[in-house]
Coordinates of C-alpha atoms in Angstrom, one line a residue:
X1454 CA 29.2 -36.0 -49.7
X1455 CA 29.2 -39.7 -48.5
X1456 CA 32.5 -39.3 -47.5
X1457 CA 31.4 -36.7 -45.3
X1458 CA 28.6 -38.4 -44.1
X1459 CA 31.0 -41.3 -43.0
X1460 CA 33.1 -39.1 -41.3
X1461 CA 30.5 -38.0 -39.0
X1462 CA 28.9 -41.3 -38.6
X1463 CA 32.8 -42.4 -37.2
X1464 CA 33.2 -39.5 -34.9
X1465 CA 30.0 -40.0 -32.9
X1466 CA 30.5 -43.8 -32.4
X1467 CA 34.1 -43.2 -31.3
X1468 CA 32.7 -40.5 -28.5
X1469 CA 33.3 -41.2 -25.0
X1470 CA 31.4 -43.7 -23.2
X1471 CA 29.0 -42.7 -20.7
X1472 CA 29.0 -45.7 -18.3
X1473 CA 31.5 -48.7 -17.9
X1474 CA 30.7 -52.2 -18.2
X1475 CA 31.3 -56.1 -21.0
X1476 CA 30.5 -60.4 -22.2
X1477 CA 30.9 -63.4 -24.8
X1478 CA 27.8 -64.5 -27.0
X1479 CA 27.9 -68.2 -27.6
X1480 CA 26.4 -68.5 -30.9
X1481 CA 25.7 -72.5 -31.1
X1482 CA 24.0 -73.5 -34.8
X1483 CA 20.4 -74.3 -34.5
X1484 CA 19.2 -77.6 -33.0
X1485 CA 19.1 -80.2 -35.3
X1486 CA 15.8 -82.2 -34.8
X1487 CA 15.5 -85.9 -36.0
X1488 CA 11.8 -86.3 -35.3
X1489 CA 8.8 -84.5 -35.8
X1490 CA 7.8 -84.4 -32.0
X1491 CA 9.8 -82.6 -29.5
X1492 CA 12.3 -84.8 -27.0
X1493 CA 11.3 -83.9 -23.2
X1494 CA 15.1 -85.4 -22.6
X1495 CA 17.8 -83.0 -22.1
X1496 CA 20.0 -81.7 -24.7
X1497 CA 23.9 -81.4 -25.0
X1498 CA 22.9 -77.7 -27.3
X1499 CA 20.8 -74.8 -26.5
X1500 CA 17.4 -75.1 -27.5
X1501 CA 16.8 -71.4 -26.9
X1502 CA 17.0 -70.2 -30.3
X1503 CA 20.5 -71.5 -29.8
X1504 CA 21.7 -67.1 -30.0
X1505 CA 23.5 -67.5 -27.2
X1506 CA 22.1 -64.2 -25.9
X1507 CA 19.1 -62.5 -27.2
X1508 CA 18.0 -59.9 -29.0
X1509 CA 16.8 -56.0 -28.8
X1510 CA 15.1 -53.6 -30.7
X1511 CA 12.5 -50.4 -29.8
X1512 CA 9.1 -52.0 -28.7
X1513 CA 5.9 -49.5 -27.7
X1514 CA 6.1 -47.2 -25.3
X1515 CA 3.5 -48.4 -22.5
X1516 CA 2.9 -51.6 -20.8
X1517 CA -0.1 -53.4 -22.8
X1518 CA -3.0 -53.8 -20.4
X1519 CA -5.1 -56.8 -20.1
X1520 CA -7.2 -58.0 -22.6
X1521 CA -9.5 -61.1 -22.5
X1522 CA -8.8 -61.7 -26.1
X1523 CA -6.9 -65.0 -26.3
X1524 CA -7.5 -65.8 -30.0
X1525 CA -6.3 -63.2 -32.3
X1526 CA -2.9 -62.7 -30.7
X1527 CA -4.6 -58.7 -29.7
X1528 CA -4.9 -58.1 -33.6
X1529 CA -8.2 -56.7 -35.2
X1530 CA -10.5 -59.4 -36.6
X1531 CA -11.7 -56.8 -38.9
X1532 CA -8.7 -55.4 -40.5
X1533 CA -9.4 -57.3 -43.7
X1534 CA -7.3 -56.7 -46.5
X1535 CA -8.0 -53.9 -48.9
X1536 CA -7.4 -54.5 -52.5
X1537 CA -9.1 -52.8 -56.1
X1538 CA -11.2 -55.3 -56.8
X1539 CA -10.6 -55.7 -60.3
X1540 CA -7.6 -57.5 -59.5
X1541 CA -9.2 -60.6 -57.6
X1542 CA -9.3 -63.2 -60.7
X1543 CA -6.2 -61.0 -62.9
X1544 CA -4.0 -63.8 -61.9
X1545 CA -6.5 -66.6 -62.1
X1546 CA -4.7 -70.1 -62.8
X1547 CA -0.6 -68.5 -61.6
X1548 CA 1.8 -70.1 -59.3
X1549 CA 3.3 -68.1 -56.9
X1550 CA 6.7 -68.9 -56.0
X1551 CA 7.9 -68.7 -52.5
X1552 CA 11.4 -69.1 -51.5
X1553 CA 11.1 -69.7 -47.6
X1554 CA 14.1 -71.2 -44.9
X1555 CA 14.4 -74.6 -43.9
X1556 CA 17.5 -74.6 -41.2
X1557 CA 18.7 -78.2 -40.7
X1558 CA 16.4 -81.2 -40.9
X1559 CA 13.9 -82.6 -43.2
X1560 CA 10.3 -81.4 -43.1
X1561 CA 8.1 -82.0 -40.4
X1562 CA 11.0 -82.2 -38.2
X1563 CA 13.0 -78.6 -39.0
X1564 CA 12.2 -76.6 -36.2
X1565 CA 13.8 -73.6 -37.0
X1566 CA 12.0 -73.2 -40.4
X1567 CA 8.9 -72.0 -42.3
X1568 CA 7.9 -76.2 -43.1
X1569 CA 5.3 -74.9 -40.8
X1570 CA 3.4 -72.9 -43.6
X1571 CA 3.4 -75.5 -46.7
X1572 CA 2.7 -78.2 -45.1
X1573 CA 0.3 -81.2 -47.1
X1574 CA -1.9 -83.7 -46.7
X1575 CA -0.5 -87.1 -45.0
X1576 CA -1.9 -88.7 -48.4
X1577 CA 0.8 -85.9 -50.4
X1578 CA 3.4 -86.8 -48.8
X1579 CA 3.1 -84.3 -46.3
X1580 CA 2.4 -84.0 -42.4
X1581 CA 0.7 -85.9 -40.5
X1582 CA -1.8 -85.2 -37.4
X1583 CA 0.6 -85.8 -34.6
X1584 CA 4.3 -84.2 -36.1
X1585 CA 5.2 -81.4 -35.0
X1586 CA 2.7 -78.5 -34.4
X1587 CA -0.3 -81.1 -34.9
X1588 CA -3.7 -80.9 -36.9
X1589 CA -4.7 -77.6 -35.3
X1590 CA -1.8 -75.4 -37.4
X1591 CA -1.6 -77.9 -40.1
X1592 CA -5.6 -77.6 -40.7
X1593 CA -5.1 -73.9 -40.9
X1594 CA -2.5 -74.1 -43.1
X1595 CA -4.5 -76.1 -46.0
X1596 CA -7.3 -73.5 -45.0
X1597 CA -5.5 -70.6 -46.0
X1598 CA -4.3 -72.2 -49.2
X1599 CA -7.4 -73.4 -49.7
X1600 CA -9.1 -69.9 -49.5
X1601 CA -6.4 -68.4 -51.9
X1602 CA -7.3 -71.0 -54.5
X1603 CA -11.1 -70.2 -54.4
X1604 CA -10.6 -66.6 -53.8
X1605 CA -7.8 -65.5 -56.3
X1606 CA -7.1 -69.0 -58.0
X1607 CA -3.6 -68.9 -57.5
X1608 CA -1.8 -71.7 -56.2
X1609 CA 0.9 -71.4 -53.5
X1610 CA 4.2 -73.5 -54.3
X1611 CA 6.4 -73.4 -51.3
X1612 CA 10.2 -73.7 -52.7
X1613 CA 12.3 -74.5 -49.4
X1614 CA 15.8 -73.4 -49.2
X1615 CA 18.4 -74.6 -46.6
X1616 CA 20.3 -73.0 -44.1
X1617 CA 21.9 -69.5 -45.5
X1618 CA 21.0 -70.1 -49.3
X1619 CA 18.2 -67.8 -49.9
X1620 CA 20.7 -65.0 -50.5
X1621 CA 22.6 -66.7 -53.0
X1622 CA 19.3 -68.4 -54.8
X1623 CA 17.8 -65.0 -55.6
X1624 CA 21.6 -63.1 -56.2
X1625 CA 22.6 -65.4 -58.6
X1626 CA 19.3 -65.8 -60.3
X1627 CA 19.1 -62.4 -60.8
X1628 CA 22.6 -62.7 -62.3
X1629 CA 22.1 -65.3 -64.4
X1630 CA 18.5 -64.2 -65.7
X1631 CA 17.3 -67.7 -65.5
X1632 CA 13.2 -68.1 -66.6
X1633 CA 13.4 -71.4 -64.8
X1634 CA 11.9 -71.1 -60.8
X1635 CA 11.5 -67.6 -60.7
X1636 CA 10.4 -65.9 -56.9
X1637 CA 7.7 -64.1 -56.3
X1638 CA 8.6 -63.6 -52.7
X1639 CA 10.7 -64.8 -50.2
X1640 CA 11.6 -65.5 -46.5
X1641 CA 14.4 -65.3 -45.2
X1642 CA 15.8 -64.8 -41.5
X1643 CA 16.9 -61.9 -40.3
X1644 CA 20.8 -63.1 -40.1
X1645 CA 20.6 -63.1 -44.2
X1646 CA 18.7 -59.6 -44.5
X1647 CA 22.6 -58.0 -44.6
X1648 CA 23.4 -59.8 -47.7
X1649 CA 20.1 -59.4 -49.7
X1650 CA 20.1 -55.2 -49.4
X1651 CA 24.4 -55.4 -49.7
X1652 CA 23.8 -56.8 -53.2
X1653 CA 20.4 -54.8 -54.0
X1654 CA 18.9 -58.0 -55.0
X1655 CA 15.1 -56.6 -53.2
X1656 CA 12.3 -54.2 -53.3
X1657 CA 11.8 -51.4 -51.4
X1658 CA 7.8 -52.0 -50.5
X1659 CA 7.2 -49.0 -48.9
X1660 CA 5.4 -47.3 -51.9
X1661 CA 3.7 -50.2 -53.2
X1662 CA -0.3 -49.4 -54.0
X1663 CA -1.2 -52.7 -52.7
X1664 CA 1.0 -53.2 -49.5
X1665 CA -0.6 -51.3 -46.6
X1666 CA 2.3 -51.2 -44.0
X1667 CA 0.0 -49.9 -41.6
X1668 CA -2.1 -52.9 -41.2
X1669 CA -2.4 -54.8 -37.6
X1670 CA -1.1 -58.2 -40.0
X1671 CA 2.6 -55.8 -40.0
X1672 CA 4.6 -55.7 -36.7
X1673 CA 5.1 -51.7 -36.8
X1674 CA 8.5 -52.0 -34.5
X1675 CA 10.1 -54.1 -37.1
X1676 CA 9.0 -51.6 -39.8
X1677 CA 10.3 -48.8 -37.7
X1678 CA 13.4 -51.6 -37.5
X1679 CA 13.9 -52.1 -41.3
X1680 CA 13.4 -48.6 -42.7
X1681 CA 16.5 -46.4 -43.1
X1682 CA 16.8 -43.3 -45.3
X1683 CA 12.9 -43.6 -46.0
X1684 CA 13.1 -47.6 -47.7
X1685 CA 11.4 -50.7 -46.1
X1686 CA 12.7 -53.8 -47.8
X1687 CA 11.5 -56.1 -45.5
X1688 CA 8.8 -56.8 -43.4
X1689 CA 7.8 -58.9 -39.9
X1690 CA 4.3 -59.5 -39.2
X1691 CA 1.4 -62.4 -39.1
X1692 CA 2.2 -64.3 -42.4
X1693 CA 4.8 -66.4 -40.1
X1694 CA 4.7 -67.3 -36.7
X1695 CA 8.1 -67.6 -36.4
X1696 CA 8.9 -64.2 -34.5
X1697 CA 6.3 -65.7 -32.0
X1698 CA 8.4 -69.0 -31.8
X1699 CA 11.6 -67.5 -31.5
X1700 CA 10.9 -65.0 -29.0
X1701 CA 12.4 -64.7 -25.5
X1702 CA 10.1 -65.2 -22.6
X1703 CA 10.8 -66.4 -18.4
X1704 CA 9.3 -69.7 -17.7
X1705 CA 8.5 -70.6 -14.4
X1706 CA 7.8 -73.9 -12.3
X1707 CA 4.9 -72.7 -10.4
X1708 CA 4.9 -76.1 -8.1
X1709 CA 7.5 -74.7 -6.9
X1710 CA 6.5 -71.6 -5.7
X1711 CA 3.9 -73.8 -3.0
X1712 CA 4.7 -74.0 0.8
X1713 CA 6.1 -70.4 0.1
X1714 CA 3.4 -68.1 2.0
X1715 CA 5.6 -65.0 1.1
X1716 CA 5.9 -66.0 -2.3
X1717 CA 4.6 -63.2 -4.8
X1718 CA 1.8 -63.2 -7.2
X1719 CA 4.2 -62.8 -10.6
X1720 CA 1.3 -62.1 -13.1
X1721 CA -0.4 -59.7 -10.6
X1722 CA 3.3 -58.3 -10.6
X1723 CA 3.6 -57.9 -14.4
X1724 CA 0.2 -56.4 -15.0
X1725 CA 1.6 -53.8 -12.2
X1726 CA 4.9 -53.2 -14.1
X1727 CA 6.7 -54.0 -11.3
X1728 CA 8.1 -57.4 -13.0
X1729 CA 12.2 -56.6 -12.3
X1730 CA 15.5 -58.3 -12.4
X1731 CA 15.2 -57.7 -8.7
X1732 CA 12.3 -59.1 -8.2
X1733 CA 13.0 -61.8 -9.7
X1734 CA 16.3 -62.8 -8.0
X1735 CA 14.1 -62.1 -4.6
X1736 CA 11.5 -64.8 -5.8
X1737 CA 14.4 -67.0 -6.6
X1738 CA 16.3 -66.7 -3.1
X1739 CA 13.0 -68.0 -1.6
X1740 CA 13.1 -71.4 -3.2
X1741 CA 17.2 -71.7 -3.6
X1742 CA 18.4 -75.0 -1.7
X1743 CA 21.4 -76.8 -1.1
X1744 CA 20.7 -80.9 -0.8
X1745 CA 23.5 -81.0 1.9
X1746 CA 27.2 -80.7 0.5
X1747 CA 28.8 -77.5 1.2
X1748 CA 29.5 -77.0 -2.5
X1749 CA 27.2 -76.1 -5.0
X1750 CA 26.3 -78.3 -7.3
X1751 CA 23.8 -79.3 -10.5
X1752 CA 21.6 -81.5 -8.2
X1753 CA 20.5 -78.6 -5.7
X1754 CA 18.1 -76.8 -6.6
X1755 CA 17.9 -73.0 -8.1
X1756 CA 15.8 -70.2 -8.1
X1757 CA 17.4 -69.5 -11.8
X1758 CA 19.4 -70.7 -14.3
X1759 CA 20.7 -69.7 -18.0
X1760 CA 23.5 -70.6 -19.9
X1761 CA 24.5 -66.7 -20.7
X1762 CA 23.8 -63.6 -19.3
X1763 CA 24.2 -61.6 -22.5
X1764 CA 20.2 -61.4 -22.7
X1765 CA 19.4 -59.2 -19.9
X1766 CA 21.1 -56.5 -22.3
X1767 CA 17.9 -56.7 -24.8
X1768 CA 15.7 -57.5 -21.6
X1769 CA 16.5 -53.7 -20.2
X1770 CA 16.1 -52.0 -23.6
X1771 CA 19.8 -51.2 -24.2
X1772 CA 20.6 -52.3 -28.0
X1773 CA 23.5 -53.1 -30.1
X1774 CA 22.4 -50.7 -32.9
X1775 CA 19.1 -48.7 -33.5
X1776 CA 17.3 -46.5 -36.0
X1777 CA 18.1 -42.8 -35.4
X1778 CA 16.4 -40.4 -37.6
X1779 CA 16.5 -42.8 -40.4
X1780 CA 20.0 -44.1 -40.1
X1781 CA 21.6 -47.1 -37.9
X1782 CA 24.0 -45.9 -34.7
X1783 CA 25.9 -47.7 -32.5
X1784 CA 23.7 -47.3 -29.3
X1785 CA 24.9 -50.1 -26.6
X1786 CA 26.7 -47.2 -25.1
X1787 CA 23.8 -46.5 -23.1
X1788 CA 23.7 -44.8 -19.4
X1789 CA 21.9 -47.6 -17.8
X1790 CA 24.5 -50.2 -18.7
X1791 CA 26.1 -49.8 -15.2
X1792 CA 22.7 -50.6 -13.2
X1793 CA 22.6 -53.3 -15.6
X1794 CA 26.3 -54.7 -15.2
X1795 CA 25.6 -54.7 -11.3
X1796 CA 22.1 -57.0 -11.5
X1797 CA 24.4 -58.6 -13.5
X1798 CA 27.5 -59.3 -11.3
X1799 CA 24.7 -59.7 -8.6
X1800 CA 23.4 -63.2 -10.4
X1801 CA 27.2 -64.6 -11.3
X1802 CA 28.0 -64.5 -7.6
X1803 CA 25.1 -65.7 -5.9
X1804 CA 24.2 -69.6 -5.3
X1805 CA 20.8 -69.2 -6.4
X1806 CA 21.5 -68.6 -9.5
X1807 CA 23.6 -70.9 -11.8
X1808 CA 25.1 -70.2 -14.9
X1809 CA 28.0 -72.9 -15.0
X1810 CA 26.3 -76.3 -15.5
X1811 CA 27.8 -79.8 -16.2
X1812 CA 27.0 -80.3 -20.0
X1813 CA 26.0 -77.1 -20.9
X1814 CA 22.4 -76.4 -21.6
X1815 CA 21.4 -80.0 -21.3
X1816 CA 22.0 -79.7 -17.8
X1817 CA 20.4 -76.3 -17.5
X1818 CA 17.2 -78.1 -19.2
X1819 CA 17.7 -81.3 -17.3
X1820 CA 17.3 -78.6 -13.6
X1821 CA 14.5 -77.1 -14.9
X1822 CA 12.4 -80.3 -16.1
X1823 CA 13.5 -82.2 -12.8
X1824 CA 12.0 -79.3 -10.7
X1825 CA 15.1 -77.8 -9.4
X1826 CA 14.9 -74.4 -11.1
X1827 CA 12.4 -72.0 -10.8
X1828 CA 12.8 -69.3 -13.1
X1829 CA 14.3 -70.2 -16.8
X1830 CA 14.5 -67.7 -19.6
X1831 CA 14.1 -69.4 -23.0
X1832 CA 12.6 -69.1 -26.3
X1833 CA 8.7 -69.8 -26.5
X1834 CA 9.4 -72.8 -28.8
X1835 CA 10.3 -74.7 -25.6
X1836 CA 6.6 -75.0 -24.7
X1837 CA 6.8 -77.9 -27.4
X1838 CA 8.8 -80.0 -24.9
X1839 CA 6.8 -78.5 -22.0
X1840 CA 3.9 -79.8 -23.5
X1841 CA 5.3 -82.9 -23.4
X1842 CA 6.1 -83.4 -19.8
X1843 CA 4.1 -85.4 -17.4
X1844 CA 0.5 -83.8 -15.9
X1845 CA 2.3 -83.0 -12.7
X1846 CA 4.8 -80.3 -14.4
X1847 CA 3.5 -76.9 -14.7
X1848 CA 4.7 -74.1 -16.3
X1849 CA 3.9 -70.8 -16.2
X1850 CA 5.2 -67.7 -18.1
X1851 CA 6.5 -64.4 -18.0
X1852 CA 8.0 -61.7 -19.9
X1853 CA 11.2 -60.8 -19.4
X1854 CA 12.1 -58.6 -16.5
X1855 CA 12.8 -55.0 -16.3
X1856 CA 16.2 -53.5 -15.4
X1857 CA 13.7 -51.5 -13.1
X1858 CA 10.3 -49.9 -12.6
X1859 CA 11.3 -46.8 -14.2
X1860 CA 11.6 -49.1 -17.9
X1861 CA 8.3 -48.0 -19.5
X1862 CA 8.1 -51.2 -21.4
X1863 CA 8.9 -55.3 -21.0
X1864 CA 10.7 -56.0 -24.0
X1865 CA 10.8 -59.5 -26.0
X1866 CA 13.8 -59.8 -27.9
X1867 CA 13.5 -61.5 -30.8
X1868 CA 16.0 -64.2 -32.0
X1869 CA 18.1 -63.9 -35.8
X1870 CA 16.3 -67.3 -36.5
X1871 CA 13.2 -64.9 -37.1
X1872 CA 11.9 -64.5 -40.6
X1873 CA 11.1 -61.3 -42.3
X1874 CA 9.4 -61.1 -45.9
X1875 CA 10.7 -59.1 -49.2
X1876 CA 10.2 -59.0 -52.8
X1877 CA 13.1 -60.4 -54.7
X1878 CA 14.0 -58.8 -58.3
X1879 CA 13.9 -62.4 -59.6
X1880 CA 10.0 -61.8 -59.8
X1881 CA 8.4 -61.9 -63.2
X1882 CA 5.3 -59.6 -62.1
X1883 CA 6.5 -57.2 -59.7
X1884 CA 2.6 -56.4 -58.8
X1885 CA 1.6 -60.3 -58.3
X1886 CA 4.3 -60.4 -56.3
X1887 CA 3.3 -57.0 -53.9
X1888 CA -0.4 -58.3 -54.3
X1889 CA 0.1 -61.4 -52.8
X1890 CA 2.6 -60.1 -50.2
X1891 CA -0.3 -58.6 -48.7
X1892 CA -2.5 -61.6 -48.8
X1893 CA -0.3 -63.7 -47.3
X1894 CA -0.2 -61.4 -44.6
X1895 CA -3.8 -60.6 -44.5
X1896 CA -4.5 -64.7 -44.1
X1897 CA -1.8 -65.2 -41.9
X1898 CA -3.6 -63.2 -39.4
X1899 CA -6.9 -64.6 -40.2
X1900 CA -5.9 -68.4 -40.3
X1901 CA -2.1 -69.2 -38.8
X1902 CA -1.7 -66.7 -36.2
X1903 CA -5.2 -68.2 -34.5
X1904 CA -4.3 -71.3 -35.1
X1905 CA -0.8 -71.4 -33.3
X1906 CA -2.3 -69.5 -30.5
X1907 CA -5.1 -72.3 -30.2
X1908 CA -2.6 -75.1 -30.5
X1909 CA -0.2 -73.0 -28.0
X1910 CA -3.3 -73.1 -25.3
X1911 CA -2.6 -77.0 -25.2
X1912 CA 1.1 -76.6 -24.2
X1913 CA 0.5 -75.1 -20.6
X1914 CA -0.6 -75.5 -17.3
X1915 CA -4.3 -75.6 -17.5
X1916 CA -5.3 -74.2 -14.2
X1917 CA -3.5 -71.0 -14.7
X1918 CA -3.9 -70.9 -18.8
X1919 CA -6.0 -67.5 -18.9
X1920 CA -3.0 -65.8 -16.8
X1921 CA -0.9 -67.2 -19.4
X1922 CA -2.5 -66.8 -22.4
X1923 CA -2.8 -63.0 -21.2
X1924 CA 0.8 -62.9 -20.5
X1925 CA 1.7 -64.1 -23.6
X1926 CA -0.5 -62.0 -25.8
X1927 CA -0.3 -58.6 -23.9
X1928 CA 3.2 -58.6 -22.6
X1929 CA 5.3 -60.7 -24.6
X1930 CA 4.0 -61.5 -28.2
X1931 CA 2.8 -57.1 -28.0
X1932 CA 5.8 -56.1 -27.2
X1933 CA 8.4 -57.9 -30.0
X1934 CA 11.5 -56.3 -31.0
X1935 CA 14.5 -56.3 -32.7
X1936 CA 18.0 -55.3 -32.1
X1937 CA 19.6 -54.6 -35.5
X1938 CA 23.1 -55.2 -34.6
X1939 CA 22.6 -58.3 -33.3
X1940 CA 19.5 -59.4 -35.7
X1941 CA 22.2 -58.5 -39.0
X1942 CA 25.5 -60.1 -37.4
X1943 CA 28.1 -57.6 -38.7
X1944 CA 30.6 -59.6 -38.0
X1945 CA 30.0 -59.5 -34.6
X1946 CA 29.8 -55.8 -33.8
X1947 CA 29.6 -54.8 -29.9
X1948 CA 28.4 -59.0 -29.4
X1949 CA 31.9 -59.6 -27.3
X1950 CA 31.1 -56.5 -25.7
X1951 CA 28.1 -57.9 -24.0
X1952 CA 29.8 -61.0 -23.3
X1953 CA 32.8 -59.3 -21.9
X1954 CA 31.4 -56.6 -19.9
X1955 CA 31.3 -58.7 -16.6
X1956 CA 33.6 -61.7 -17.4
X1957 CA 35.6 -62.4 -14.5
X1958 CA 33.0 -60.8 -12.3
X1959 CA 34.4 -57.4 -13.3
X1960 CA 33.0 -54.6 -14.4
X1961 CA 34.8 -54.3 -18.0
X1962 CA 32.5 -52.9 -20.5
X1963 CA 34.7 -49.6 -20.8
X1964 CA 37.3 -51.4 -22.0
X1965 CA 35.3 -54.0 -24.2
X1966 CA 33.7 -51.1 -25.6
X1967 CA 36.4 -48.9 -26.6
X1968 CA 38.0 -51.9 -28.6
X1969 CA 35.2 -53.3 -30.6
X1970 CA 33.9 -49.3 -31.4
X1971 CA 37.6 -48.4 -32.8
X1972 CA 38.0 -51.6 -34.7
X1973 CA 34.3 -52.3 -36.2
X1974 CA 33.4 -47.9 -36.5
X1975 CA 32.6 -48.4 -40.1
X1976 CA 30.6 -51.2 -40.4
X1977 CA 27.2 -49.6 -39.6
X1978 CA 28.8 -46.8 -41.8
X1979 CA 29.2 -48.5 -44.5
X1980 CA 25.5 -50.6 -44.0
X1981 CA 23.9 -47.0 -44.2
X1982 CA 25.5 -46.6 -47.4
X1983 CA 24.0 -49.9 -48.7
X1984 CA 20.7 -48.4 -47.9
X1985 CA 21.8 -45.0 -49.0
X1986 CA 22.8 -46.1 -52.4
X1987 CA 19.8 -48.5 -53.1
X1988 CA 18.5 -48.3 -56.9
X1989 CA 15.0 -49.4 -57.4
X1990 CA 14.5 -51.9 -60.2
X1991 CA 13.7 -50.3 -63.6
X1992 CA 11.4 -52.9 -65.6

């Protein structure tokens, strides 16, 4: 039967491709930081998540509308947690054990981490008020673990792993059947999820009697994202903040934008839907100048700028591979790609927009914070060196633009860096660990999430920070999402097909596309199986 079921899976990825179209992910490693606080000085690496190109995944069907809300990141301040009672002091005096990922760095200066949820006081050892996210997060964070200590009496012990070793930590524990540090839960990002359900080393929480999936605390695209053949073995939601800081947005310089009388109100324009790929490369032609020399250089100024175009695939809503009835496909053969390939083509040839820049991203970085780019698309972790500009710079923010009007939806592609939380089989209580999954969710919500949204406030421009903070909540935090393809790796499935598909200036995703589908068909094949032939612990 599974060899049946592989068959088929091959045949409809190998169909003919609708449209034609292809381009080449750089895929940097993470910016190392070597201090706490954010440098406003340009970097020689991408600071965007450092992808290379962003990410995709089914997000809600309507544009959000406006809310006035600007502290609870659009979630329900009453959707308290929900748990028998009796339970409340069962575990009274335990540890519980949580692996979480430290990328590169030493805590408070990891960016790319979870430092940002066990953090201690400056007297521990810990952080102090002015590293990295400041007192505002870091209060919250003792908060919460201070509330879990006199509500429940359990005592949080944050156990930080480096760069890809949370896979290996809970595989070979459970090989080993060491009683030393056992996990009660861990969090890893999404580029390690593929190893952790290949070697069957996590839960499926879907039927657990304390887990309620459907709570606002639970992202509901990425459980749509992370269930196949009726298991959930992972979850994104409010107990990191991470999917927030990793997530793609447009920054804009609106000083720019001044002296322009035809210049267009861009959050009036999002709130309408009408925020495009065209309208953006119209706002950018307005402010596009060259200082004098007939060529184009780095010292003129832009109306945008990026280092890879690879994004605008997520931006439109065409993904590398989705969830279809419960089972991953290959879906970047999608019938807008062509549109897309052309908005695409349109930006690599025009002057201004620039996509070749003298040191890489530093000088993409260096443009923007000099004031000669208008429109950058980064990750939202980049208001940390916004922040740190003068009083005269000031941002503002956008989603990312549709491919057209007709896109129900702006999309916010979320980066692999983003963390996801499961229930290793390394646990010693398998119902501690489900019961305080669900706590740390519930308090994430209650303490982190308002906290970083609080301490976000601070980063931007002041005189427009209510059109901001709306844009943020209602259009870019509302709508994340997650390509699987490109959040699992795969070994690159369809990522050089994105990079390819207009390298040259040419339309060659037909070709890009036919080789990577032929040479990578049973990859996704064989990840279904992995779901497919998951076995559920037996204590």
């Amino acid at each position: 039967m599974k060899k049946v079921f592989a068959l088929l899976l091959a045949i409809l990825m190998l169909l003919p491709i609708i449209v034609s179209c292809g381009e080449e992910r750089e895929n940097p490693d993470p910016v190392p930081s070597s201090s706490s606080k954010p440098s406003s000085t340009s970097s020689s690496k991408n600071d965007e998540g450092n992808d290379g190109d962003g990410t995709q995944g089914s997000t809600n069907n309507s544009t959000p509308t406006s809310s006035s809300n600007t502290d609870s990141g659009n979630k329900d301040d009453d959707d308290k947690v929900e748990l028998p009672p009796e339970t409340v002091t069962k575990w009274k005096g335990d540890t519980l054990n949580i692996l979480a990922t430290v990328w590169v760095g030493t805590e408070p200066g990891a960016p790319w981490s979870q430092v940002e949820l066990c953090v201690k006081p400056a007297e521990e050892g810990g952080y102090k008020d002015d590293t990295n996210f400041g007192v505002t997060i870091n209060g919250a964070v003792l908060d919460r673990e201070a509330f879990i200590k006199k509500e429940y009496g359990v005592t949080l012990n944050w156990i930080n792993a480096r760069n890809n070793v949370i896979s290996t930590l809970i595989t070979t524990g459970i090989a080993s059947g060491s009683k030393e540090t056992r996990y009660h839960i861990a969090m890893p990002r999404m580029m390690e999820a593929q190893t952790l359900v290949s070697n069957n080393t996590i839960f499926d929480i879907s039927q657990s009697k304390y887990i309620d999936l459907d709570k606002s605390y639970y992202n509901q695209v990425s459980r749509e994202s992370y269930t196949v053949n009726g298991i959930t073995l992972f979850m994104a939601g409010d107990f990191s903040f991470l999917d927030e800081q990793t997530s793609y947005l447009i920054y804009f310089n609106e000083a720019m934008a001044d002296g322009f009388a035809s210049f267009p109100d861009l959050y009036k324009m999002v709130r309408e839907g009408k925020w495009t790929i065209e309208q953006m490369t119209n706002a950018a032609r307005l402010v596009s100048k060259n200082s004098g020399d007939p060529a184009w250089t780095d010292d003129d100024t832009y109306g945008f700028g990026t280092t890879t175009l690879s994004q605008f695939y997520q931006y439109s809503g065409i993904q590398q591979v989705s969830v279809v009835d419960g089972q991953y496909v290959v879906s970047l053969n999608d019938s807008r790609v062509g549109t897309l390939i052309d908005e695409i083509l349109e930006l690599t040839g025009a002057t201004f927009a620039r996509t070749d820049w003298t040191g890489g991203y530093g000088g993409l970085e260096a443009a923007f914070f000099d004031s000669r780019l208008l429109f950058f698309n980064e990750v939202i972790q980049k208001t940390d060196h916004i922040g740190s500009q003068s009083d005269e710079f000031k941002v503002g923010v956008l989603p990312t633009p549709k491919l057209n009007e007709a896109q129900e939806t702006y999309y916010t592609p979320c980066s692999y860096q983003s963390v996801v939380m499961c229930i290793p089989k390394t646990t010693t209580d398998r119902e501690f660990s489900e019961y305080f999954f669900e706590i740390l969710s519930y308090t994430g919500q209650k303490y982190i999430m308002k906290a970083y949204l609080t301490n976000l406030r601070t980063k931007l421009n002041p005189e427009t920070i209510t059109d901001s903070m709306d844009i943020i909540q209602n259009y870019i935090f509302a709508n994340l999402c997650y390509d699987q393809g490109y959040m699992f790796g795969w070994d690159g499935l369809l990522t050089s097909v994105q990079t390819d598909s207009y390298k040259d200036g040419v339309n060659k995703f037909t070709e890009s596309y036919n080789d990577a589908i032929i040479d990578k068909s049973t990859v996704v094949t064989n990840w279904n199986f992995a779901w497919l032939d998951y076995v559920d612990y037996v204590e």
